[in-house]
């Protein structure tokens, strides 16, 4: 199990956090997704077959591109 925390600068309201949590949560292998509006961070815990590559690709696709990886 891997946990990452990404900066997602385009998160600007509750709708954004909800969309990100729902969409990323549907990726196979993703266990937990928590998007935070105040910090514009998304913390994701996942296992295979999910990967950082797949998660980042999905976020870019739904127009919430990852701005950077935040050290946990
Ligand atoms: Cu929004």
Coordinates of C-alpha atoms and ligand atoms in Angstrom, one line a residue:
X1 CA 0.0 0.0 0.0
X2 CA 1.3 3.4 -1.0
X3 CA 0.1 6.8 0.2
X4 CA 0.9 10.0 -1.8
X5 CA -0.1 13.6 -1.3
X6 CA -0.4 15.8 -4.4
X7 CA -0.8 19.5 -4.8
X8 CA -3.7 20.1 -7.2
X9 CA -3.9 23.9 -7.7
X10 CA -7.2 23.9 -9.7
X11 CA -9.2 22.7 -6.7
X12 CA -11.3 25.8 -5.9
X13 CA -14.6 24.6 -4.3
X14 CA -16.4 21.7 -2.7
X15 CA -17.6 20.6 -6.1
X16 CA -13.9 20.1 -7.1
X17 CA -13.0 18.1 -4.0
X18 CA -16.1 15.9 -4.5
X19 CA -15.3 15.3 -8.2
X20 CA -11.7 14.5 -7.5
X21 CA -12.6 12.1 -4.7
X22 CA -15.3 10.3 -6.8
X23 CA -13.2 10.0 -9.9
X24 CA -10.0 8.9 -8.3
X25 CA -12.0 6.6 -6.0
X26 CA -13.3 4.7 -9.0
X27 CA -9.8 3.7 -10.1
X28 CA -9.2 0.1 -9.4
X29 CA -6.7 -0.3 -6.5
X30 CA -7.4 3.1 -4.9
X31 CA -8.4 2.6 -1.3
X32 CA -8.7 6.1 0.1
X33 CA -8.9 9.5 -1.4
X34 CA -9.1 12.7 0.6
X35 CA -9.2 16.1 -1.2
X36 CA -8.8 19.2 0.9
X37 CA -10.1 22.5 -0.3
X38 CA -8.1 24.8 2.0
X39 CA -4.7 23.3 1.2
X40 CA -5.6 22.2 -2.4
X41 CA -4.1 18.8 -1.6
X42 CA -5.2 15.3 -2.5
X43 CA -4.0 12.4 -0.4
X44 CA -4.4 9.0 -2.0
X45 CA -3.8 5.5 -0.6
X46 CA -3.6 2.8 -3.3
X47 CA -2.4 -0.6 -4.3
X48 CA -1.8 -2.3 -7.7
X49 CA -3.2 -2.1 -10.2
X50 CA -3.4 1.6 -9.5
X51 CA -0.2 3.6 -9.8
X52 CA 1.0 7.2 -9.5
X53 CA 1.2 7.3 -13.3
X54 CA -2.5 6.2 -13.7
X55 CA -3.7 8.5 -11.0
X56 CA -1.9 11.5 -12.4
X57 CA -3.1 10.7 -15.9
X58 CA -6.7 10.5 -14.6
X59 CA -6.4 13.8 -12.7
X60 CA -5.0 15.5 -15.9
X61 CA -7.9 14.1 -17.9
X62 CA -10.6 15.5 -15.6
X63 CA -8.8 18.8 -15.6
X64 CA -7.2 18.6 -12.1
X65 CA -3.6 18.2 -13.1
X66 CA -1.1 17.5 -10.3
X67 CA 1.0 20.5 -9.5
X68 CA 3.5 18.5 -7.5
X69 CA 4.2 15.7 -5.0
X70 CA 4.1 16.8 -1.4
X71 CA 6.4 15.0 1.1
X72 CA 4.3 13.3 3.8
Ligands
LIG1 CU1 -14.7 23.8 -7.9

